[in-house]
Amino acid sequence: MSLKIPQDYTEFLYWIKERTESFWSKNPETSEDDFVCEEWAYEAKWVGLTEQEIDEIEIKYGIKFTKFHREFLKILHTIDRKRKYEGWDEEGNSFIRETPFFYNWLEDEIEINNYLNWPKKCLLDDVLSDHIWLKSWGEKPNSKEEKESIFNNWIKKAPKLVPISRHRFVIS
């Protein structure tokens, strides 16, 4: 079987969609294939966005998607379910956690806002704990308030990082 991967970006996204949905359509409990999807992904489908929805998301979050990311969102925005995995709490009790496979920009507001703010928070923590100070900021002040003010003025000018999945980002 030959895998002819499309060279056109949009065709490639549809190629990915068709193959992943085909993979997810095989029941992992009854399939005779050596490699099957996880049970939570069985029968999953991709959910795309409209141009209007993408425009509204950009306004809501104050971001700008690239033309390639917009095309991605129209075809492979998210899947129709959350990824499920088992974890254990501090007492050793197991629990099931659901997280987005790819963020659903129409529903996952808490996760999206957390990760939109995560890079700034991490960098600011490093600035305030004296792990980062750029020469271009001038001489490092002693007070945390002054450091934070200088950092905030600098970060306002930087492009936003747009979360794709957890700590993976693209530039707005």
PDB file of C-alpha atoms in Angstrom:
ATOM      1  CA  MET A   1       0.000   0.000   0.000  1.00  0.00           C
ATOM      2  CA  SER A   2       1.452   3.330  -1.047  1.00  0.00           C
ATOM      3  CA  LEU A   3       1.015   6.370   1.139  1.00  0.00           C
ATOM      4  CA  LYS A   4       0.857   9.326  -1.172  1.00  0.00           C
ATOM      5  CA  ILE A   5       1.011  12.348   1.104  1.00  0.00           C
ATOM      6  CA  PRO A   6      -0.586  15.423  -0.488  1.00  0.00           C
ATOM      7  CA  GLN A   7       1.714  18.386  -1.084  1.00  0.00           C
ATOM      8  CA  ASP A   8      -1.089  20.954  -0.857  1.00  0.00           C
ATOM      9  CA  TYR A   9      -1.565  22.074   2.768  1.00  0.00           C
ATOM     10  CA  THR A  10      -5.386  21.953   2.769  1.00  0.00           C
ATOM     11  CA  GLU A  11      -5.428  18.569   1.031  1.00  0.00           C
ATOM     12  CA  PHE A  12      -2.889  17.362   3.605  1.00  0.00           C
ATOM     13  CA  LEU A  13      -5.187  18.421   6.481  1.00  0.00           C
ATOM     14  CA  TYR A  14      -8.100  16.521   4.929  1.00  0.00           C
ATOM     15  CA  TRP A  15      -5.759  13.550   4.382  1.00  0.00           C
ATOM     16  CA  ILE A  16      -4.917  13.607   8.131  1.00  0.00           C
ATOM     17  CA  LYS A  17      -8.604  13.920   9.016  1.00  0.00           C
ATOM     18  CA  GLU A  18      -9.607  10.947   6.879  1.00  0.00           C
ATOM     19  CA  ARG A  19      -6.838   8.700   8.196  1.00  0.00           C
ATOM     20  CA  THR A  20      -7.263   9.560  11.867  1.00  0.00           C
ATOM     21  CA  GLU A  21     -11.041   9.155  11.749  1.00  0.00           C
ATOM     22  CA  SER A  22     -10.577   5.822   9.966  1.00  0.00           C
ATOM     23  CA  PHE A  23      -8.161   4.711  12.696  1.00  0.00           C
ATOM     24  CA  TRP A  24     -10.575   5.866  15.414  1.00  0.00           C
ATOM     25  CA  SER A  25     -13.471   4.002  13.733  1.00  0.00           C
ATOM     26  CA  LYS A  26     -11.990   0.581  14.516  1.00  0.00           C
ATOM     27  CA  ASN A  27     -13.245  -0.812  17.799  1.00  0.00           C
ATOM     28  CA  PRO A  28     -10.133  -1.297  19.973  1.00  0.00           C
ATOM     29  CA  GLU A  29     -11.781  -4.199  21.803  1.00  0.00           C
ATOM     30  CA  THR A  30     -12.622  -6.227  18.683  1.00  0.00           C
ATOM     31  CA  SER A  31     -10.053  -5.110  16.116  1.00  0.00           C
ATOM     32  CA  GLU A  32      -7.483  -7.664  15.024  1.00  0.00           C
ATOM     33  CA  ASP A  33      -4.969  -4.909  14.161  1.00  0.00           C
ATOM     34  CA  ASP A  34      -1.747  -4.811  16.167  1.00  0.00           C
ATOM     35  CA  PHE A  35      -2.094  -1.070  16.778  1.00  0.00           C
ATOM     36  CA  VAL A  36      -5.485   0.308  17.857  1.00  0.00           C
ATOM     37  CA  CYS A  37      -6.740   3.615  19.225  1.00  0.00           C
ATOM     38  CA  GLU A  38      -7.245   4.139  22.907  1.00  0.00           C
ATOM     39  CA  GLU A  39     -10.752   3.345  24.097  1.00  0.00           C
ATOM     40  CA  TRP A  40     -11.621   7.023  24.773  1.00  0.00           C
ATOM     41  CA  ALA A  41     -10.910   7.894  21.106  1.00  0.00           C
ATOM     42  CA  TYR A  42     -13.083   5.162  19.604  1.00  0.00           C
ATOM     43  CA  GLU A  43     -15.446   6.716  17.013  1.00  0.00           C
ATOM     44  CA  ALA A  44     -14.023  10.244  17.541  1.00  0.00           C
ATOM     45  CA  LYS A  45     -14.600  12.829  14.819  1.00  0.00           C
ATOM     46  CA  TRP A  46     -12.858  16.100  14.012  1.00  0.00           C
ATOM     47  CA  VAL A  47     -14.894  19.285  14.495  1.00  0.00           C
ATOM     48  CA  GLY A  48     -13.991  22.268  12.327  1.00  0.00           C
ATOM     49  CA  LEU A  49     -14.722  25.960  12.789  1.00  0.00           C
ATOM     50  CA  THR A  50     -16.284  28.475  10.425  1.00  0.00           C
ATOM     51  CA  GLU A  51     -14.518  31.673   9.340  1.00  0.00           C
ATOM     52  CA  GLN A  52     -16.955  33.651  11.500  1.00  0.00           C
ATOM     53  CA  GLU A  53     -16.214  31.508  14.574  1.00  0.00           C
ATOM     54  CA  ILE A  54     -12.468  31.972  14.040  1.00  0.00           C
ATOM     55  CA  ASP A  55     -12.926  35.750  13.713  1.00  0.00           C
ATOM     56  CA  GLU A  56     -14.965  35.819  16.941  1.00  0.00           C
ATOM     57  CA  ILE A  57     -12.314  33.784  18.785  1.00  0.00           C
ATOM     58  CA  GLU A  58      -9.585  36.200  17.677  1.00  0.00           C
ATOM     59  CA  ILE A  59     -11.610  39.124  19.042  1.00  0.00           C
ATOM     60  CA  LYS A  60     -12.516  37.335  22.292  1.00  0.00           C
ATOM     61  CA  TYR A  61      -8.923  36.383  23.151  1.00  0.00           C
ATOM     62  CA  GLY A  62      -7.115  39.323  21.523  1.00  0.00           C
ATOM     63  CA  ILE A  63      -5.056  37.056  19.264  1.00  0.00           C
ATOM     64  CA  LYS A  64      -4.476  36.642  15.543  1.00  0.00           C
ATOM     65  CA  PHE A  65      -4.196  33.206  13.951  1.00  0.00           C
ATOM     66  CA  THR A  66      -1.873  32.777  10.991  1.00  0.00           C
ATOM     67  CA  LYS A  67      -3.492  31.834   7.663  1.00  0.00           C
ATOM     68  CA  PHE A  68      -2.163  28.270   8.107  1.00  0.00           C
ATOM     69  CA  HIS A  69      -3.538  28.006  11.638  1.00  0.00           C
ATOM     70  CA  ARG A  70      -6.916  29.327  10.422  1.00  0.00           C
ATOM     71  CA  GLU A  71      -6.993  26.604   7.752  1.00  0.00           C
ATOM     72  CA  PHE A  72      -6.064  24.023  10.404  1.00  0.00           C
ATOM     73  CA  LEU A  73      -8.905  25.257  12.654  1.00  0.00           C
ATOM     74  CA  LYS A  74     -11.435  24.952   9.815  1.00  0.00           C
ATOM     75  CA  ILE A  75     -10.613  21.248   9.393  1.00  0.00           C
ATOM     76  CA  LEU A  76      -8.857  19.899  12.509  1.00  0.00           C
ATOM     77  CA  HIS A  77      -9.935  22.348  15.231  1.00  0.00           C
ATOM     78  CA  THR A  78     -10.628  19.721  17.879  1.00  0.00           C
ATOM     79  CA  ILE A  79     -12.228  16.323  18.270  1.00  0.00           C
ATOM     80  CA  ASP A  80     -15.700  15.686  19.632  1.00  0.00           C
ATOM     81  CA  ARG A  81     -14.469  14.322  22.967  1.00  0.00           C
ATOM     82  CA  LYS A  82     -11.878  14.811  25.674  1.00  0.00           C
ATOM     83  CA  ARG A  83      -8.809  12.658  26.158  1.00  0.00           C
ATOM     84  CA  LYS A  84      -9.166  10.492  29.259  1.00  0.00           C
ATOM     85  CA  TYR A  85      -6.319   9.301  31.390  1.00  0.00           C
ATOM     86  CA  GLU A  86      -5.984   7.755  34.802  1.00  0.00           C
ATOM     87  CA  GLY A  87      -4.066   9.475  37.563  1.00  0.00           C
ATOM     88  CA  TRP A  88      -3.509   9.013  41.271  1.00  0.00           C
ATOM     89  CA  ASP A  89      -3.953  11.512  44.074  1.00  0.00           C
ATOM     90  CA  GLU A  90      -1.620  11.953  47.053  1.00  0.00           C
ATOM     91  CA  GLU A  91      -3.425   9.208  48.989  1.00  0.00           C
ATOM     92  CA  GLY A  92      -2.959   6.710  46.145  1.00  0.00           C
ATOM     93  CA  ASN A  93      -6.591   6.813  44.981  1.00  0.00           C
ATOM     94  CA  SER A  94      -7.061   6.587  41.235  1.00  0.00           C
ATOM     95  CA  PHE A  95      -9.119   9.061  39.254  1.00  0.00           C
ATOM     96  CA  ILE A  96      -9.987   9.685  35.607  1.00  0.00           C
ATOM     97  CA  ARG A  97      -9.119  13.128  34.234  1.00  0.00           C
ATOM     98  CA  GLU A  98     -10.419  14.548  30.992  1.00  0.00           C
ATOM     99  CA  THR A  99      -8.338  17.050  29.049  1.00  0.00           C
ATOM    100  CA  PRO A 100      -8.715  18.537  25.571  1.00  0.00           C
ATOM    101  CA  PHE A 101      -6.980  16.645  22.757  1.00  0.00           C
ATOM    102  CA  PHE A 102      -6.700  19.994  20.960  1.00  0.00           C
ATOM    103  CA  TYR A 103      -8.330  22.981  22.630  1.00  0.00           C
ATOM    104  CA  ASN A 104     -11.931  23.555  21.706  1.00  0.00           C
ATOM    105  CA  TRP A 105     -11.825  27.322  21.268  1.00  0.00           C
ATOM    106  CA  LEU A 106     -15.600  27.443  21.723  1.00  0.00           C
ATOM    107  CA  GLU A 107     -15.701  25.534  25.038  1.00  0.00           C
ATOM    108  CA  ASP A 108     -12.311  25.270  26.790  1.00  0.00           C
ATOM    109  CA  GLU A 109     -12.141  28.865  28.043  1.00  0.00           C
ATOM    110  CA  ILE A 110     -10.524  28.043  31.404  1.00  0.00           C
ATOM    111  CA  GLU A 111      -7.742  25.933  29.867  1.00  0.00           C
ATOM    112  CA  ILE A 112      -7.156  28.438  27.048  1.00  0.00           C
ATOM    113  CA  ASN A 113      -6.950  31.415  29.409  1.00  0.00           C
ATOM    114  CA  ASN A 114      -4.620  29.499  31.738  1.00  0.00           C
ATOM    115  CA  TYR A 115      -2.223  28.741  28.891  1.00  0.00           C
ATOM    116  CA  LEU A 116      -2.529  32.184  27.269  1.00  0.00           C
ATOM    117  CA  ASN A 117      -1.226  33.563  30.588  1.00  0.00           C
ATOM    118  CA  TRP A 118       1.203  30.728  31.418  1.00  0.00           C
ATOM    119  CA  PRO A 119       4.279  31.971  29.470  1.00  0.00           C
ATOM    120  CA  LYS A 120       4.014  35.468  30.984  1.00  0.00           C
ATOM    121  CA  LYS A 121       3.559  34.059  34.490  1.00  0.00           C
ATOM    122  CA  CYS A 122       6.544  31.702  34.129  1.00  0.00           C
ATOM    123  CA  LEU A 123       8.794  34.432  32.763  1.00  0.00           C
ATOM    124  CA  LEU A 124       7.700  36.911  35.425  1.00  0.00           C
ATOM    125  CA  ASP A 125       8.418  34.347  38.155  1.00  0.00           C
ATOM    126  CA  ASP A 126      11.945  33.966  36.732  1.00  0.00           C
ATOM    127  CA  VAL A 127      12.423  37.751  36.572  1.00  0.00           C
ATOM    128  CA  LEU A 128      11.262  38.250  40.161  1.00  0.00           C
ATOM    129  CA  SER A 129      13.455  35.400  41.433  1.00  0.00           C
ATOM    130  CA  ASP A 130      16.495  36.911  39.644  1.00  0.00           C
ATOM    131  CA  HIS A 131      16.904  34.078  37.130  1.00  0.00           C
ATOM    132  CA  ILE A 132      16.265  36.341  34.112  1.00  0.00           C
ATOM    133  CA  TRP A 133      17.205  39.942  33.388  1.00  0.00           C
ATOM    134  CA  LEU A 134      17.810  41.222  29.873  1.00  0.00           C
ATOM    135  CA  LYS A 135      20.538  43.808  29.256  1.00  0.00           C
ATOM    136  CA  SER A 136      18.092  45.747  27.077  1.00  0.00           C
ATOM    137  CA  TRP A 137      15.963  46.422  30.175  1.00  0.00           C
ATOM    138  CA  GLY A 138      18.764  48.459  31.744  1.00  0.00           C
ATOM    139  CA  GLU A 139      20.177  48.118  35.218  1.00  0.00           C
ATOM    140  CA  LYS A 140      18.269  45.665  37.372  1.00  0.00           C
ATOM    141  CA  PRO A 141      16.301  47.451  40.124  1.00  0.00           C
ATOM    142  CA  ASN A 142      16.184  46.116  43.665  1.00  0.00           C
ATOM    143  CA  SER A 143      12.426  46.181  44.194  1.00  0.00           C
ATOM    144  CA  LYS A 144      10.117  43.508  42.850  1.00  0.00           C
ATOM    145  CA  GLU A 145       7.579  46.193  41.902  1.00  0.00           C
ATOM    146  CA  GLU A 146      10.079  47.956  39.618  1.00  0.00           C
ATOM    147  CA  LYS A 147      11.207  44.658  38.074  1.00  0.00           C
ATOM    148  CA  GLU A 148       7.586  43.703  37.428  1.00  0.00           C
ATOM    149  CA  SER A 149       6.811  47.108  35.898  1.00  0.00           C
ATOM    150  CA  ILE A 150       9.794  46.902  33.510  1.00  0.00           C
ATOM    151  CA  PHE A 151       8.902  43.328  32.590  1.00  0.00           C
ATOM    152  CA  ASN A 152       5.198  44.180  32.006  1.00  0.00           C
ATOM    153  CA  ASN A 153       6.122  47.085  29.709  1.00  0.00           C
ATOM    154  CA  TRP A 154       8.373  44.743  27.714  1.00  0.00           C
ATOM    155  CA  ILE A 155       5.937  41.806  27.498  1.00  0.00           C
ATOM    156  CA  LYS A 156       3.087  44.081  26.282  1.00  0.00           C
ATOM    157  CA  LYS A 157       5.105  44.632  23.079  1.00  0.00           C
ATOM    158  CA  ALA A 158       5.758  40.924  22.483  1.00  0.00           C
ATOM    159  CA  PRO A 159       3.450  38.838  20.274  1.00  0.00           C
ATOM    160  CA  LYS A 160       1.112  36.557  22.174  1.00  0.00           C
ATOM    161  CA  LEU A 161       1.721  32.841  22.209  1.00  0.00           C
ATOM    162  CA  VAL A 162      -1.344  30.864  21.135  1.00  0.00           C
ATOM    163  CA  PRO A 163      -1.760  27.498  22.897  1.00  0.00           C
ATOM    164  CA  ILE A 164      -2.335  24.448  20.726  1.00  0.00           C
ATOM    165  CA  SER A 165      -2.179  21.656  23.294  1.00  0.00           C
ATOM    166  CA  ARG A 166      -1.036  22.164  26.860  1.00  0.00           C
ATOM    167  CA  HIS A 167       2.420  23.828  26.778  1.00  0.00           C
ATOM    168  CA  ARG A 168       2.759  23.793  22.977  1.00  0.00           C
ATOM    169  CA  PHE A 169       2.288  27.158  21.275  1.00  0.00           C
ATOM    170  CA  VAL A 170       2.471  29.100  18.024  1.00  0.00           C
ATOM    171  CA  ILE A 171       3.085  32.824  17.744  1.00  0.00           C
ATOM    172  CA  SER A 172       0.006  35.001  17.236  1.00  0.00           C
TER     173      SER A 172
END
